[in-house]
XYZ file of C-alpha atoms in Angstrom:
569
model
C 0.000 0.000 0.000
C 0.582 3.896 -0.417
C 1.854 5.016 3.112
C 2.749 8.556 1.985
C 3.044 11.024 -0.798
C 5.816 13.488 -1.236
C 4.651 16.377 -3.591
C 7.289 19.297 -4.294
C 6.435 22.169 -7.239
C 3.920 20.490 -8.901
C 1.138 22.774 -10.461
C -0.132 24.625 -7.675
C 1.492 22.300 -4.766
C 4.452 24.223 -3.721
C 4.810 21.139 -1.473
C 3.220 18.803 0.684
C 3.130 15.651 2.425
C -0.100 13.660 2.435
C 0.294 10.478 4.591
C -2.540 7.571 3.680
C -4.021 4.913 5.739
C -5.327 1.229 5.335
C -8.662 1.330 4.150
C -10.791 4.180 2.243
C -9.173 7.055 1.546
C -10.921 10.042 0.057
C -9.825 13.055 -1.231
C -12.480 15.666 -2.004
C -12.971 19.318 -2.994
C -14.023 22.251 -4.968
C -13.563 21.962 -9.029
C -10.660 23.152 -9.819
C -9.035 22.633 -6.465
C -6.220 20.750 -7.462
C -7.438 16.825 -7.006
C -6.603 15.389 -10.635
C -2.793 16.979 -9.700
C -3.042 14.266 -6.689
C -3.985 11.187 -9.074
C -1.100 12.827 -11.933
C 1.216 12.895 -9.089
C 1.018 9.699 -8.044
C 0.668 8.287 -12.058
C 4.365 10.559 -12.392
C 5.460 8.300 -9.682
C 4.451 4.624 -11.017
C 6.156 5.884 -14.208
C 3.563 7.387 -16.155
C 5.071 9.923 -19.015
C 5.179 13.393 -17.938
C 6.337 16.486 -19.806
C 6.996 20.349 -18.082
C 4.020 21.457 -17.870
C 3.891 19.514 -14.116
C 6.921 22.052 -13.062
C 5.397 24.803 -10.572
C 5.014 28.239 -12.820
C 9.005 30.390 -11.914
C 10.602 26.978 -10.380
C 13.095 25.337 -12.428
C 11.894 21.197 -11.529
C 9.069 19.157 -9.882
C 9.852 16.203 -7.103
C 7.288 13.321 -6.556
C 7.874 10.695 -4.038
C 6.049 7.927 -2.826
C 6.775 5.227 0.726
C 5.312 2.102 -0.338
C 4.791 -0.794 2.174
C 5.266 -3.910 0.867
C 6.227 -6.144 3.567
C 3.727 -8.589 2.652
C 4.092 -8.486 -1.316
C 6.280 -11.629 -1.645
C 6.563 -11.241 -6.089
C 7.093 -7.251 -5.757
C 10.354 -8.298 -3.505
C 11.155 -11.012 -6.214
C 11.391 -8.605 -9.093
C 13.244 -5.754 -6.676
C 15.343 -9.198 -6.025
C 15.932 -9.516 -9.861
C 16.628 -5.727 -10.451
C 19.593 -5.882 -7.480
C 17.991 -3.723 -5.184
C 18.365 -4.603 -1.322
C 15.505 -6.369 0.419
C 13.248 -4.081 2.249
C 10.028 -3.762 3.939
C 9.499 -0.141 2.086
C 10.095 0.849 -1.185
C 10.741 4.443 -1.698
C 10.688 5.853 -5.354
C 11.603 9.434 -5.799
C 11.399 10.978 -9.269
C 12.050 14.406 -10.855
C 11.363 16.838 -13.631
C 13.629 19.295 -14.325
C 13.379 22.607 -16.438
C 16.950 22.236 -18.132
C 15.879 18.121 -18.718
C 18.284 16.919 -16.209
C 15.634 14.518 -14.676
C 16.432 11.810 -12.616
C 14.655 8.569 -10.799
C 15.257 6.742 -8.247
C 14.446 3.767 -6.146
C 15.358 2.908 -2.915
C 18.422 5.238 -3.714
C 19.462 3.420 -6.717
C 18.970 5.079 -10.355
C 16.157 3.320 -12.345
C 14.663 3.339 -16.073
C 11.008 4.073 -16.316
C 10.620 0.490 -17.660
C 12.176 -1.191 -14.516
C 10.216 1.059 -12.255
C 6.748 0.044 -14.054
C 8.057 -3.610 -13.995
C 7.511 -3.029 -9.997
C 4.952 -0.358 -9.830
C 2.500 -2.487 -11.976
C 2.337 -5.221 -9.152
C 1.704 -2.331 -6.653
C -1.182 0.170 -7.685
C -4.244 -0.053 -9.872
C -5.303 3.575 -11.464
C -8.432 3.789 -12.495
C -9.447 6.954 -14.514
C -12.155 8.597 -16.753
C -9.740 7.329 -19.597
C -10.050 3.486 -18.534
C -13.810 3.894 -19.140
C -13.561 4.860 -22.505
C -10.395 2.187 -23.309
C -12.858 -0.809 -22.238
C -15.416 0.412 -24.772
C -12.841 -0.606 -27.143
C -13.019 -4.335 -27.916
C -9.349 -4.426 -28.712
C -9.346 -4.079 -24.784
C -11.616 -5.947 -24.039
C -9.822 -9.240 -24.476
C -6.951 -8.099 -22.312
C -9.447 -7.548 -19.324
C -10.335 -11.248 -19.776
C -6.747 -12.390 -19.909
C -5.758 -10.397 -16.751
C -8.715 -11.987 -14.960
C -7.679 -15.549 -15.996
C -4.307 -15.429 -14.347
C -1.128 -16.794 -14.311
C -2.544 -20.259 -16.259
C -3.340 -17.886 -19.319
C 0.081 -16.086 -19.067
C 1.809 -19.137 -18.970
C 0.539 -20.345 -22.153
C 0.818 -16.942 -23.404
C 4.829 -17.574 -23.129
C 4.939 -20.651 -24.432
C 3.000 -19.460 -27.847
C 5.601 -16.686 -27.870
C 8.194 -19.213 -28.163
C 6.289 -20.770 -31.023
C 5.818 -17.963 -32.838
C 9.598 -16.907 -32.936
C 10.831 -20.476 -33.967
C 8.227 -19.933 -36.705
C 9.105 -16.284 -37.781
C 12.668 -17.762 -38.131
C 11.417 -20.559 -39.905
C 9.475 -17.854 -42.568
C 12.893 -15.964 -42.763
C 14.677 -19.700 -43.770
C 11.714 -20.239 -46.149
C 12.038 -16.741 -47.811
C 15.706 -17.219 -48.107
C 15.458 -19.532 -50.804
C 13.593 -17.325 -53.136
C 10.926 -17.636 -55.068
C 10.129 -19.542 -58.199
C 12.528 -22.548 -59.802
C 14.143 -20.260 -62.241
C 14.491 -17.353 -59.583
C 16.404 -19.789 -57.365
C 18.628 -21.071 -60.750
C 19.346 -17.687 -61.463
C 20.558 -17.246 -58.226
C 22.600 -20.184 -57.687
C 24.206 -19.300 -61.007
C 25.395 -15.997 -59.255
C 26.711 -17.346 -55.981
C 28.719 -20.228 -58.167
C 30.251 -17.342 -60.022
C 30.490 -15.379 -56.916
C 32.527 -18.240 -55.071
C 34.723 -19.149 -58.259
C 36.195 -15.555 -58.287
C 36.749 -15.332 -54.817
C 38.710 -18.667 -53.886
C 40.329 -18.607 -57.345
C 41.879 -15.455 -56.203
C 43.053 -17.456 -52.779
C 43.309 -13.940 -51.013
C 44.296 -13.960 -47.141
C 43.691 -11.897 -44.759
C 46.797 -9.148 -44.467
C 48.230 -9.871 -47.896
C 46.972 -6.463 -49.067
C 48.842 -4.441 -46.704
C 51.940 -6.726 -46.864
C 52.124 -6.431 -51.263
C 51.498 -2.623 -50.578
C 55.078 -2.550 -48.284
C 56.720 -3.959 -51.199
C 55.586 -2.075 -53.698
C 56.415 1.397 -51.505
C 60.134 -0.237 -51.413
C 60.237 -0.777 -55.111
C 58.888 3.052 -55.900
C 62.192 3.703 -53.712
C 64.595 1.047 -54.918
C 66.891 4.213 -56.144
C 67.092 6.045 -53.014
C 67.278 2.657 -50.739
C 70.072 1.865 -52.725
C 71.582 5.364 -52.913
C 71.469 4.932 -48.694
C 72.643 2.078 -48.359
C 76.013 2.445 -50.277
C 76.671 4.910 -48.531
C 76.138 2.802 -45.424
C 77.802 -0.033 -46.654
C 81.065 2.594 -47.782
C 81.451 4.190 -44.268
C 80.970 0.445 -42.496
C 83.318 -1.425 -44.861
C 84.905 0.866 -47.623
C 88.797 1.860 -47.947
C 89.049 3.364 -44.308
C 85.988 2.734 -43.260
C 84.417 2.636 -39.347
C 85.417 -1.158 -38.684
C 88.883 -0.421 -40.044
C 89.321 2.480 -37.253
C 87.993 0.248 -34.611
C 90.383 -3.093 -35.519
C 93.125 -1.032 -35.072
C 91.711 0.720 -31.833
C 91.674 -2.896 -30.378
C 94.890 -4.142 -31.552
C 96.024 -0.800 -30.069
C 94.740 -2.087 -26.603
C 95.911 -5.450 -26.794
C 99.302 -5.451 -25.260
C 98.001 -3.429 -22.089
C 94.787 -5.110 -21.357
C 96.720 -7.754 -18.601
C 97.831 -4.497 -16.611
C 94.075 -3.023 -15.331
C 90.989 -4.543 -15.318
C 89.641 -0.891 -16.799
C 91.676 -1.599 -19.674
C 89.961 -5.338 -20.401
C 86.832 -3.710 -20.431
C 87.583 -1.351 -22.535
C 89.418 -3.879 -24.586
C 85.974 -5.766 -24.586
C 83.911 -2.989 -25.331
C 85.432 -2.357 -28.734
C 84.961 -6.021 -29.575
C 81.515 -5.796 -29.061
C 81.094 -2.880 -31.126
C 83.382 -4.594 -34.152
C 81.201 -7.046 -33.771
C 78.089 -5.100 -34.228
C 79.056 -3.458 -36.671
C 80.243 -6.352 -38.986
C 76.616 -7.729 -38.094
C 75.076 -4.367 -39.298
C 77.186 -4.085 -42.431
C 76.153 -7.677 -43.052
C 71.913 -6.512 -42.862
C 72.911 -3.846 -45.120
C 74.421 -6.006 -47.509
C 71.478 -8.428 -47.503
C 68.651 -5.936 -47.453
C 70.614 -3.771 -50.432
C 70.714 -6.936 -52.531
C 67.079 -7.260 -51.735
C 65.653 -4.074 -53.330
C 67.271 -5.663 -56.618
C 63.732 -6.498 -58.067
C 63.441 -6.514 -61.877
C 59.776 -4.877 -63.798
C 57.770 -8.432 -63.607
C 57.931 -8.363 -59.924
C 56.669 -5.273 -59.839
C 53.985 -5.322 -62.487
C 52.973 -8.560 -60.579
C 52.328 -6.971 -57.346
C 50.500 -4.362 -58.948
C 47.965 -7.104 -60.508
C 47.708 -8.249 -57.339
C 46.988 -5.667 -55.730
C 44.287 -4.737 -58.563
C 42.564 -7.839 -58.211
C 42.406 -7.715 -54.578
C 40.374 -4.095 -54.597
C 38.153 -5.539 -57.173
C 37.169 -8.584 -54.484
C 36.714 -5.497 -51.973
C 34.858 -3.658 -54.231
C 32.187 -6.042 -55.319
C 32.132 -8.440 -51.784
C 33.800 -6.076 -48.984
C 35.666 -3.970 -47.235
C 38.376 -5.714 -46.233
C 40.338 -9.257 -46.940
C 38.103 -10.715 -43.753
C 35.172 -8.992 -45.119
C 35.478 -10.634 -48.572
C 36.248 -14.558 -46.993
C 33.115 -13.807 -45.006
C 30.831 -13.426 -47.942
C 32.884 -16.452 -49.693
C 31.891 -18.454 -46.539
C 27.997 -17.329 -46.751
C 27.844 -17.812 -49.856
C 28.719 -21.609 -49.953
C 26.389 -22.201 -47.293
C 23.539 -20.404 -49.643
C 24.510 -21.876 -52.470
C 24.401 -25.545 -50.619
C 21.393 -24.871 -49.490
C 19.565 -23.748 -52.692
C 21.378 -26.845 -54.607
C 19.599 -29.064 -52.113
C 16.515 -27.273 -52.134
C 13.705 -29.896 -51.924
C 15.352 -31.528 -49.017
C 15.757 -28.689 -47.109
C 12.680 -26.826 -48.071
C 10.671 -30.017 -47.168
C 12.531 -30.147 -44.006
C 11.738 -26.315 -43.134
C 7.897 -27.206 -44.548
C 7.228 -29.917 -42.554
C 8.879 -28.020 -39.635
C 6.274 -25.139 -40.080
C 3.116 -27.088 -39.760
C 4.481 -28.699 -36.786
C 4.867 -25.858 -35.146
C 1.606 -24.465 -36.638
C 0.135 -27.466 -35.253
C 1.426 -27.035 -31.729
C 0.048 -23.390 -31.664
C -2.892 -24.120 -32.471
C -2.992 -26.729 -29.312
C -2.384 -24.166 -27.328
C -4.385 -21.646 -29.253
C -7.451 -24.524 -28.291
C -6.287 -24.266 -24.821
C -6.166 -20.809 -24.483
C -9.485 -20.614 -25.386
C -11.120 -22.665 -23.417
C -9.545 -21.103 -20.549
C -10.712 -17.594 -21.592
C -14.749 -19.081 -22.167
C -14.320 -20.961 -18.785
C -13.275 -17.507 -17.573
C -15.726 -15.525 -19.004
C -18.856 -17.466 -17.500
C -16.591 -16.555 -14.036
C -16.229 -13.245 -15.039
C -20.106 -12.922 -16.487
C -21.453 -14.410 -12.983
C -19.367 -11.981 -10.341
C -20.096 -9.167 -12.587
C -23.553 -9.512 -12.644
C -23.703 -10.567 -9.060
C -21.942 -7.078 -8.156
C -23.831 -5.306 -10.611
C -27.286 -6.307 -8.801
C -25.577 -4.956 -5.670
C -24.586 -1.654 -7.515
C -28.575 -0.873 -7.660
C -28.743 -2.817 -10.698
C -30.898 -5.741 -10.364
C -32.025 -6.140 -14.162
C -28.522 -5.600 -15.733
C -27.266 -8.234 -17.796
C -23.442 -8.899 -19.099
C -22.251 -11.302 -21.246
C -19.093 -11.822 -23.383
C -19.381 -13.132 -27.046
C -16.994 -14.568 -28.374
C -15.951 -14.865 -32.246
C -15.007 -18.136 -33.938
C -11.633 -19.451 -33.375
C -8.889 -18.022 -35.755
C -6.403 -20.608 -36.367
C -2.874 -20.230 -37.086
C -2.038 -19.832 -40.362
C 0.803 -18.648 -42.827
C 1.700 -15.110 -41.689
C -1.309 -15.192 -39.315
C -0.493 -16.425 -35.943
C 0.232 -14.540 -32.727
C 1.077 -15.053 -29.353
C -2.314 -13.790 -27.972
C -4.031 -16.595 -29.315
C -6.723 -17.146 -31.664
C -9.691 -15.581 -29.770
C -11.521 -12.244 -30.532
C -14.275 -11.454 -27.762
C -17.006 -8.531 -27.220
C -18.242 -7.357 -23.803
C -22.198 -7.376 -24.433
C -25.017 -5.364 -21.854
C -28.143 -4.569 -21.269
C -29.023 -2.381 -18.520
C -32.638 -3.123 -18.775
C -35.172 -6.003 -18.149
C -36.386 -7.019 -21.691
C -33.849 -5.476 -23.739
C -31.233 -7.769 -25.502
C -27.762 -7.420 -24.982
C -25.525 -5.379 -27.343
C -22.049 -4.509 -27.863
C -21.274 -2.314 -24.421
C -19.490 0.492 -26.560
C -22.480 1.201 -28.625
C -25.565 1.428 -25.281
C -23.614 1.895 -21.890
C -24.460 5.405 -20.432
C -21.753 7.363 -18.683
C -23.480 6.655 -14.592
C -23.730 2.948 -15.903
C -20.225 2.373 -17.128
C -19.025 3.456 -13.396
C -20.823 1.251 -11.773
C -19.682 -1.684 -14.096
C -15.793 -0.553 -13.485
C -16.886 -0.312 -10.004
C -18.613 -4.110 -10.079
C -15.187 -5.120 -12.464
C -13.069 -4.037 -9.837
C -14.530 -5.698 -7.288
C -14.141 -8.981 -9.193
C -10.733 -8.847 -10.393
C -9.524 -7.629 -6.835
C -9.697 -11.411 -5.794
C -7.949 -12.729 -7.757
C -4.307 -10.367 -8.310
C -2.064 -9.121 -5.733
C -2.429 -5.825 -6.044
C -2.385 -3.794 -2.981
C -3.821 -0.073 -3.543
C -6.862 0.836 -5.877
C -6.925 4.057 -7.000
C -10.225 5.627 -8.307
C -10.449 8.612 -10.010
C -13.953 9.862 -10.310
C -15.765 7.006 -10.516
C -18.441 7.587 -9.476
C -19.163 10.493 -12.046
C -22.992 10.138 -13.367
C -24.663 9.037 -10.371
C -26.338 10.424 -7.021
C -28.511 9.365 -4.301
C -29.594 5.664 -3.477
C -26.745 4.496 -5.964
C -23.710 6.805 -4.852
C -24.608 4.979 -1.366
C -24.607 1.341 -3.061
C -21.132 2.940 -4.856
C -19.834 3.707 -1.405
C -20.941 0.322 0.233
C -18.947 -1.521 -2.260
C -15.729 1.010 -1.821
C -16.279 -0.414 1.925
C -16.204 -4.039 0.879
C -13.263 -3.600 -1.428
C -11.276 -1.928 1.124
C -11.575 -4.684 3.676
C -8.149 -6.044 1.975
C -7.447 -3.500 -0.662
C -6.036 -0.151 0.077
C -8.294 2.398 -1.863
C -7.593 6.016 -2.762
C -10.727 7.791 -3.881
C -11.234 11.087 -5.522
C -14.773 11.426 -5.046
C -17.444 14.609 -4.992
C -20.102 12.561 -3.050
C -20.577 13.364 0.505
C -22.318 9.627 1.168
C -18.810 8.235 -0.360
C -17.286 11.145 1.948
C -19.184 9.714 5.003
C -17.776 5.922 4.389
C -13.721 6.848 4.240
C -11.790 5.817 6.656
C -9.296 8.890 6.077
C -10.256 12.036 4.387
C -8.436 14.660 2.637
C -9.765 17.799 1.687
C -8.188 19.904 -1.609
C -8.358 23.755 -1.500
C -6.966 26.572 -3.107
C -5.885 29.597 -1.290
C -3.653 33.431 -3.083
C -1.410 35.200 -0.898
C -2.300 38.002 -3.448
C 0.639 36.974 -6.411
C 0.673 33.337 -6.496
C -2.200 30.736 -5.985
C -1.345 27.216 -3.945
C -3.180 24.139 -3.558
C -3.662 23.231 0.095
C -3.915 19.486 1.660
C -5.688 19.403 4.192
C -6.499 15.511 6.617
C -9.823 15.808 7.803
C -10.794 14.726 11.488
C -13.905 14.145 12.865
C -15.849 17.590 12.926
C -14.201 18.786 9.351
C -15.298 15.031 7.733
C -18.358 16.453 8.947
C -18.090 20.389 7.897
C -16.723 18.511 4.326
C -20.595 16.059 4.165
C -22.284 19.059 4.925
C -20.783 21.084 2.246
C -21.189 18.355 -0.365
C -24.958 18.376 0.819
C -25.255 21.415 -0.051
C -25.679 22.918 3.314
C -23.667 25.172 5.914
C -22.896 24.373 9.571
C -25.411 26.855 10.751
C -28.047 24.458 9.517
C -28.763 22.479 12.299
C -30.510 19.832 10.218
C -28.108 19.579 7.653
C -25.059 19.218 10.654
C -27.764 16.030 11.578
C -28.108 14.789 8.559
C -24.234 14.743 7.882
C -23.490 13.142 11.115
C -26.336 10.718 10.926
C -24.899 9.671 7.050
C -21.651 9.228 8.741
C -22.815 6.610 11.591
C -24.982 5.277 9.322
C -21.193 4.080 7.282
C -19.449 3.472 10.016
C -22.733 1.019 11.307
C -22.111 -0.463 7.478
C -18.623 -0.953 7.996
C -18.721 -2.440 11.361
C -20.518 -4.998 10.219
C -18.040 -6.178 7.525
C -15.904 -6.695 10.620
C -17.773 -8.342 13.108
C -15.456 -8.474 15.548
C -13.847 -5.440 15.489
């Protein structure tokens, strides 16, 4: 559940701190006070898009941030588990919006993407809007209330067709590989055999490009190599050249190298370097009679080198690059030369696994129509307790669409309708085309109820729901908000003062002006200002004495109600 709400800059909320409860929580207030900023607020924090607009008019960001309790939500710990965050009783997400788009979000202190955080959030809170009405008009919703009702038994075929369907979308990609017609696929073989004959007839490796384009620098500067290294090879072992001067230098120090150990290693010094240099006058030598390369070398490399940029050119960029497409190519070209194995191999493949969806297509389905009589049954039960006695719901469902070529899906075969009738007598018909605005609230109302049963979730939220009705049924409305939040924490915007009289904590939503700016105020109601708040919503002031009655006789009238969902409190 919601224990408290951190609000900092947002529209008119310069800030405030609005702590819920277990139970009914209502939030009420003139239009225009600032409630929908509560419900956007809290939607910011489950990781609902937001855009600037939210920031506070002269403040450069917004801060939302919300203490969640969820020491008893085993799978919400599971998936904090999986995303390496700490195990906690609380979860604390903290998000901001900032003028210069340096946003940030947070949970538990760690930095999250909106993704992860909805990956949690979704197990958490249920938002329920004037939008969700018109969504489950659509039938393209419709199904996916259905599903969410069936469970994990549905989801976990809904995996395993997933599975299917990417083995067979692989399988298509394999099957439009090979082409289309017999000629197409001759014509093409005909290419790749070309293709491959001009690549390993060239027997290119990798490197050899760079390596002939050394040689061919050295041969482009055979003259000046060998101008250098004459002139080396003069000074090192010419008429009085270097290796001369340093022979003599150590026959010089000969006779006196027995007298001082200084003079033996000097003695040995100028061996080494004799020896060095004979060894360098030797490279020279070696590497001068290499540059010694006649016209055909050199018009060979550059054919070589010609051929090789005309494999780049046509198959890639590189030596690797081109063996690459040599090696792809085979393996196209063996599989197009045994087509009709291989293409009855991928065939018979497909309809297997066309076959196996459609098992679980069947299955799916009968879940879903087992479902839907649940589903049909609770709602119409709640719906007679919503003031509704001769309102009838069904769900229709089309024929079965198997899974064919191109056609198949992981949601299964099934298409459904949610049908109504509000009426005794009247036949039902598609919901979207006869529902009125005060009816469709009491069937998300009866909906809710149902579903709450059977999902984890912890904390309803309900944002005027109970638009379009008054009286008798805005009592029935508040009864069930009673019986739902027996186990379910609820958060209620709500401009009824008999669902006013039934919460367990109330908030009341003003505005106030210190003359230049405008704030919204939060106010938690206690026991006379519930009652100042049912009078108001009443229509009457607390100078009435009968409407002060009739406020406080509304509210023990709920509490009565509520005490005797709980016996033995």
């Amino acid at each position: 559940m919601i224990k408290s709400l951190h609000l900092k800059n947002i529209a008119l909320i310069e800030n405030a701190e609005i702590e819920f409860e277990r139970g009914l929580n209502v939030l009420s207030g003139e239009t225009g006070s600032g409630k929908s900023v509560i419900i956007d607020s809290i939607n910011f924090v489950l990781g609902a898009k937001a855009d600037k607009s939210m920031i506070r008019f002269g403040e450069n960001e917004c801060l939302a941030s919300a203490v969640f309790d969820i020491s008893d939500l085993t799978e919400v710990k599971k998936v904090l588990s999986d995303l390496d965050v700490e195990e906690s009783d609380e979860l604390i997400v903290t998000r901001k919006l900032s003028q210069d788009s340096k946003n940030s979000l947070k949970v538990n202190g760690i930095p999250f993407t909106l993704s992860m955080l909805k990956s949690v959030t979704s197990l958490l809170v249920d938002v329920h809007g004037q939008s969700e009405h018109y969504s489950l008009l659509k039938e393209s919703e419709q199904l996916g209330v259905l599903d969410k009702f069936a469970g994990d038994a549905l989801s976990s075929l809904k995996v395993q067709c997933s599975e299917l369907c990417d083995k067979l979308k692989a399988t298509d990609e394999k099957l439009k590989s090979f082409g289309g017609s017999e000629s197409d696929r001759a014509i093409r073989a005909d290419i790749l055999k070309f293709q491959i004959e001009e690549i390993e007839s060239a027997e290119i490796r990798e490197g050899e490009e760079n390596e002939l384009a050394a040689q061919k620098k050295k041969i482009q500067s055979a003259e000046k190599l060998s101008e250098a290294f004459a002139v080396v090879q003069g000074a090192l072992s010419g008429e009085n050249c270097a290796i001369d001067y340093i022979n003599s230098a150590i026959r010089g120090l000969s006779p006196i190298t027995s007298l001082d150990d200084e003079y033996l290693a000097l003695y040995d010094r100028l061996k080494s370097v004799s020896e060095e240099l004979n060894d360098v006058s030797s490279s020279v030598e070696s590497m001068a009679e290499d540059i010694d390369i006649d016209e055909e070398t050199a018009d060979k490399i550059e054919e070589r080198l010609d051929r090789i940029k005309t494999l780049k050119r046509k198959y890639g960029a590189d030596e690797k690059a081109v063996l690459e497409f040599l090696n792809n190519a085979r393996a196209e070209y063996d599989r197009l030369i045994d087509f009709d194995a291989e293409y009855e191999k991928l065939t018979a493949e497909k309809q297997n696994l066309l076959g196996k969806l459609n098992g679980l297509y069947e299955k799916m389905s009968d879940i879903r129509r087992k479902t839907a009589e649940k589903l049909i049954s609770g709602i119409t039960a709640q719906l007679k307790e919503l003031g509704m006695k001769d309102a009838r719901f069904d769900v229709e469902f089309d024929e079965l669409k198997q899974a064919m070529d191109k056609q198949y899906g992981a949601n299964g075969g099934d298409s459904v309708t949610f049908l109504f009738s509000a009426n005794l007598g009247e036949l039902v018909k598609p919901m979207s085309k006869i529902i009125s605005g005060g009816e469709m609230s009491r069937f998300m109302l009866a909906l809710k109820t149902v579903i709450s049963s059977y999902h984890g979730i912890s904390t309803y939220i309900f944002d005027e729901i109970d638009a379009g009705i008054s009286g008798k049924t805005a009592e029935i409305v508040a009864e069930k908000f009673a019986e739902i939040s027996k186990n379910i924490q609820v958060i209620a915007i709500s401009h009824l003062p008999q669902i006013i009289s039934f919460a367990d904590t109330s908030f009341k939503i003003s505005k106030r002006s210190d003359g230049k700016k405008t704030f919204t105020l939060i106010e938690k109601l206690d026991e006379n200002t519930k009652t100042e708040e049912v009078v108001r919503l009443i229509g009457g002031d607390m100078s009435s004495v009968s409407a002060v009655s009739h406020a406080r006789e509304m509210i023990t009238k709920a509490d009565n109600f509520k005490k005797s969902l709980n016996p033995d409190s």
